[in-house]
PDB file of C-alpha atoms in Angstrom:
ATOM      1  CA  MET A   1      76.397 208.695 138.276  1.00  0.00           C
ATOM      2  CA  ALA A   2      76.517 207.268 134.548  1.00  0.00           C
ATOM      3  CA  ASP A   3      77.122 208.760 131.466  1.00  0.00           C
ATOM      4  CA  LYS A   4      74.001 209.090 129.815  1.00  0.00           C
ATOM      5  CA  ALA A   5      73.520 207.260 126.217  1.00  0.00           C
ATOM      6  CA  PRO A   6      73.278 209.810 123.864  1.00  0.00           C
ATOM      7  CA  HIS A   7      71.041 209.795 120.850  1.00  0.00           C
ATOM      8  CA  TYR A   8      71.687 210.067 116.910  1.00  0.00           C
ATOM      9  CA  ASN A   9      69.417 209.979 113.773  1.00  0.00           C
ATOM     10  CA  TRP A  10      70.917 208.204 110.605  1.00  0.00           C
ATOM     11  CA  GLN A  11      69.880 208.634 106.760  1.00  0.00           C
ATOM     12  CA  VAL A  12      69.737 205.201 105.800  1.00  0.00           C
ATOM     13  CA  PHE A  13      69.267 205.436 101.227  1.00  0.00           C
ATOM     14  CA  ARG A  14      66.815 202.300 100.715  1.00  0.00           C
ATOM     15  CA  GLY A  15      69.204 199.108  98.445  1.00  0.00           C
ATOM     16  CA  ALA A  16      72.149 201.269  99.350  1.00  0.00           C
ATOM     17  CA  PRO A  17      72.930 201.053 102.705  1.00  0.00           C
ATOM     18  CA  LEU A  18      77.029 203.118 103.384  1.00  0.00           C
ATOM     19  CA  PRO A  19      78.238 202.471 105.896  1.00  0.00           C
ATOM     20  CA  MET A  20      77.631 204.339 109.953  1.00  0.00           C
ATOM     21  CA  PRO A  21      80.693 205.208 112.212  1.00  0.00           C
ATOM     22  CA  PHE A  22      80.352 205.858 115.734  1.00  0.00           C
ATOM     23  CA  ARG A  23      82.542 206.470 118.473  1.00  0.00           C
ATOM     24  CA  VAL A  24      81.405 207.735 122.078  1.00  0.00           C
ATOM     25  CA  ARG A  25      83.416 210.039 124.599  1.00  0.00           C
ATOM     26  CA  ILE A  26      83.205 209.771 128.202  1.00  0.00           C
ATOM     27  CA  ALA A  27      81.295 213.366 129.512  1.00  0.00           C
ATOM     28  CA  SER A  28      83.121 213.246 132.543  1.00  0.00           C
ATOM     29  CA  THR A  29      87.207 212.260 130.843  1.00  0.00           C
ATOM     30  CA  GLY A  30      85.865 213.274 127.689  1.00  0.00           C
ATOM     31  CA  LEU A  31      88.483 209.991 126.107  1.00  0.00           C
ATOM     32  CA  LEU A  32      86.736 207.778 123.617  1.00  0.00           C
ATOM     33  CA  ARG A  33      85.285 204.778 125.251  1.00  0.00           C
ATOM     34  CA  SER A  34      87.122 201.331 124.585  1.00  0.00           C
ATOM     35  CA  PHE A  35      84.067 198.765 123.471  1.00  0.00           C
ATOM     36  CA  ASP A  36      83.916 194.346 123.581  1.00  0.00           C
ATOM     37  CA  SER A  37      82.256 191.842 121.212  1.00  0.00           C
ATOM     38  CA  THR A  38      79.446 191.945 123.217  1.00  0.00           C
ATOM     39  CA  ILE A  39      78.031 195.196 122.046  1.00  0.00           C
ATOM     40  CA  LEU A  40      74.834 194.902 120.116  1.00  0.00           C
ATOM     41  CA  MET A  41      72.427 196.851 117.265  1.00  0.00           C
ATOM     42  CA  ARG A  42      69.016 195.788 118.189  1.00  0.00           C
ATOM     43  CA  VAL A  43      66.480 198.289 114.899  1.00  0.00           C
ATOM     44  CA  THR A  44      62.657 197.342 114.966  1.00  0.00           C
ATOM     45  CA  HIS A  45      60.939 198.334 111.696  1.00  0.00           C
ATOM     46  CA  PRO A  46      57.492 198.627 111.698  1.00  0.00           C
ATOM     47  CA  ALA A  47      58.069 195.206 110.409  1.00  0.00           C
ATOM     48  CA  GLY A  48      59.746 193.530 113.024  1.00  0.00           C
ATOM     49  CA  THR A  49      63.811 193.730 114.015  1.00  0.00           C
ATOM     50  CA  PHE A  50      66.761 192.010 112.655  1.00  0.00           C
ATOM     51  CA  ASP A  51      70.438 192.285 114.921  1.00  0.00           C
ATOM     52  CA  LEU A  52      73.329 193.078 114.287  1.00  0.00           C
ATOM     53  CA  THR A  53      76.618 192.314 116.543  1.00  0.00           C
ATOM     54  CA  VAL A  54      80.185 192.062 115.925  1.00  0.00           C
ATOM     55  CA  GLY A  55      80.709 190.609 112.808  1.00  0.00           C
ATOM     56  CA  THR A  56      78.185 190.339 111.784  1.00  0.00           C
ATOM     57  CA  GLY A  57      77.363 193.704 110.739  1.00  0.00           C
ATOM     58  CA  LEU A  58      79.372 195.903 113.016  1.00  0.00           C
ATOM     59  CA  THR A  59      82.800 196.231 112.695  1.00  0.00           C
ATOM     60  CA  LEU A  60      85.623 197.079 115.444  1.00  0.00           C
ATOM     61  CA  SER A  61      88.270 199.183 115.461  1.00  0.00           C
ATOM     62  CA  ASP A  62      91.626 201.328 117.163  1.00  0.00           C
ATOM     63  CA  ASP A  63      90.894 205.217 117.319  1.00  0.00           C
ATOM     64  CA  GLU A  64      92.496 208.025 118.704  1.00  0.00           C
ATOM     65  CA  ALA A  65      95.125 205.164 120.325  1.00  0.00           C
ATOM     66  CA  VAL A  66      92.065 203.255 122.146  1.00  0.00           C
ATOM     67  CA  THR A  67      91.525 200.221 121.216  1.00  0.00           C
ATOM     68  CA  ASN A  68      88.025 198.955 120.064  1.00  0.00           C
ATOM     69  CA  ALA A  69      87.102 202.860 120.048  1.00  0.00           C
ATOM     70  CA  ARG A  70      84.945 202.940 116.267  1.00  0.00           C
ATOM     71  CA  VAL A  71      81.963 200.928 115.433  1.00  0.00           C
ATOM     72  CA  THR A  72      80.707 200.765 111.820  1.00  0.00           C
ATOM     73  CA  ALA A  73      77.224 199.729 111.617  1.00  0.00           C
ATOM     74  CA  GLN A  74      77.277 198.616 107.927  1.00  0.00           C
ATOM     75  CA  LEU A  75      73.106 197.141 106.967  1.00  0.00           C
ATOM     76  CA  THR A  76      72.491 194.090 104.119  1.00  0.00           C
ATOM     77  CA  ILE A  77      71.304 195.926 101.786  1.00  0.00           C
ATOM     78  CA  ALA A  78      68.200 193.006 102.303  1.00  0.00           C
ATOM     79  CA  GLN A  79      68.418 194.983 105.704  1.00  0.00           C
ATOM     80  CA  SER A  80      67.695 198.357 104.457  1.00  0.00           C
ATOM     81  CA  ARG A  81      64.915 197.865 103.608  1.00  0.00           C
ATOM     82  CA  LEU A  82      63.337 196.549 105.900  1.00  0.00           C
ATOM     83  CA  VAL A  83      63.429 200.311 107.132  1.00  0.00           C
ATOM     84  CA  PRO A  84      60.396 202.150 105.744  1.00  0.00           C
ATOM     85  CA  ILE A  85      60.653 205.763 104.466  1.00  0.00           C
ATOM     86  CA  GLY A  86      60.530 208.111 106.470  1.00  0.00           C
ATOM     87  CA  ASN A  87      60.886 207.900 110.542  1.00  0.00           C
ATOM     88  CA  LEU A  88      59.785 205.171 111.270  1.00  0.00           C
ATOM     89  CA  THR A  89      62.744 203.218 113.132  1.00  0.00           C
ATOM     90  CA  ALA A  90      64.526 203.042 115.435  1.00  0.00           C
ATOM     91  CA  PHE A  91      67.308 201.296 116.363  1.00  0.00           C
ATOM     92  CA  GLU A  92      69.515 200.748 119.956  1.00  0.00           C
ATOM     93  CA  ILE A  93      73.389 199.723 120.803  1.00  0.00           C
ATOM     94  CA  GLN A  94      73.954 197.795 123.847  1.00  0.00           C
ATOM     95  CA  GLU A  95      76.655 196.418 125.350  1.00  0.00           C
ATOM     96  CA  GLY A  96      77.358 193.499 128.384  1.00  0.00           C
ATOM     97  CA  GLY A  97      75.828 190.129 128.616  1.00  0.00           C
ATOM     98  CA  SER A  98      72.525 189.363 130.256  1.00  0.00           C
ATOM     99  CA  GLY A  99      71.351 190.645 132.956  1.00  0.00           C
ATOM    100  CA  ALA A 100      74.505 193.005 133.062  1.00  0.00           C
ATOM    101  CA  GLU A 101      73.386 195.370 129.411  1.00  0.00           C
ATOM    102  CA  ARG A 102      74.577 199.013 129.319  1.00  0.00           C
ATOM    103  CA  GLY A 103      72.686 201.267 126.508  1.00  0.00           C
ATOM    104  CA  VAL A 104      75.085 203.720 124.148  1.00  0.00           C
ATOM    105  CA  LEU A 105      73.233 204.251 121.791  1.00  0.00           C
ATOM    106  CA  TYR A 106      69.866 205.650 120.194  1.00  0.00           C
ATOM    107  CA  GLY A 107      67.818 207.132 117.868  1.00  0.00           C
ATOM    108  CA  ARG A 108      66.579 206.102 114.626  1.00  0.00           C
ATOM    109  CA  LEU A 109      67.054 205.248 111.790  1.00  0.00           C
ATOM    110  CA  ILE A 110      65.460 207.567 108.490  1.00  0.00           C
ATOM    111  CA  GLY A 111      64.356 206.114 105.152  1.00  0.00           C
ATOM    112  CA  TYR A 112      65.004 207.595 101.817  1.00  0.00           C
ATOM    113  CA  GLY A 113      65.696 206.967  98.726  1.00  0.00           C
ATOM    114  CA  GLY A 114      65.334 203.225  97.005  1.00  0.00           C
ATOM    115  CA  ASP A 115      63.836 203.493  93.768  1.00  0.00           C
ATOM    116  CA  ASN A 116      65.186 201.639  92.082  1.00  0.00           C
ATOM    117  CA  PRO A 117      65.730 197.980  91.869  1.00  0.00           C
ATOM    118  CA  ASP A 118      68.498 196.351  92.847  1.00  0.00           C
ATOM    119  CA  ALA A 119      70.633 194.686  89.743  1.00  0.00           C
TER     120      ALA A 119
END
């Protein structure tokens, strides 16, 4: 039986987003998973969707001697402003080519702050 994709919520400061690093352990072994360039983060907000991919918002790095075990998602300032205040935005991270996608992580982006205009 395949591992179930874990659920996690991140808080996003609108207009000043922090990096969102994550890693996933394989339930049966406790070892970190390695990811590849097919990983995609889809963000669904009230006005639409946007995607982050490796090189455009997602960065892979090594962790615990496992190649590409850590993924860091970084929203742009403009993307963070699309996340409304509250629990109204969902995300889903998956990997694999078309027709062979696997869920990695899912949850909510909870918007807060962002009342100050950007410089």
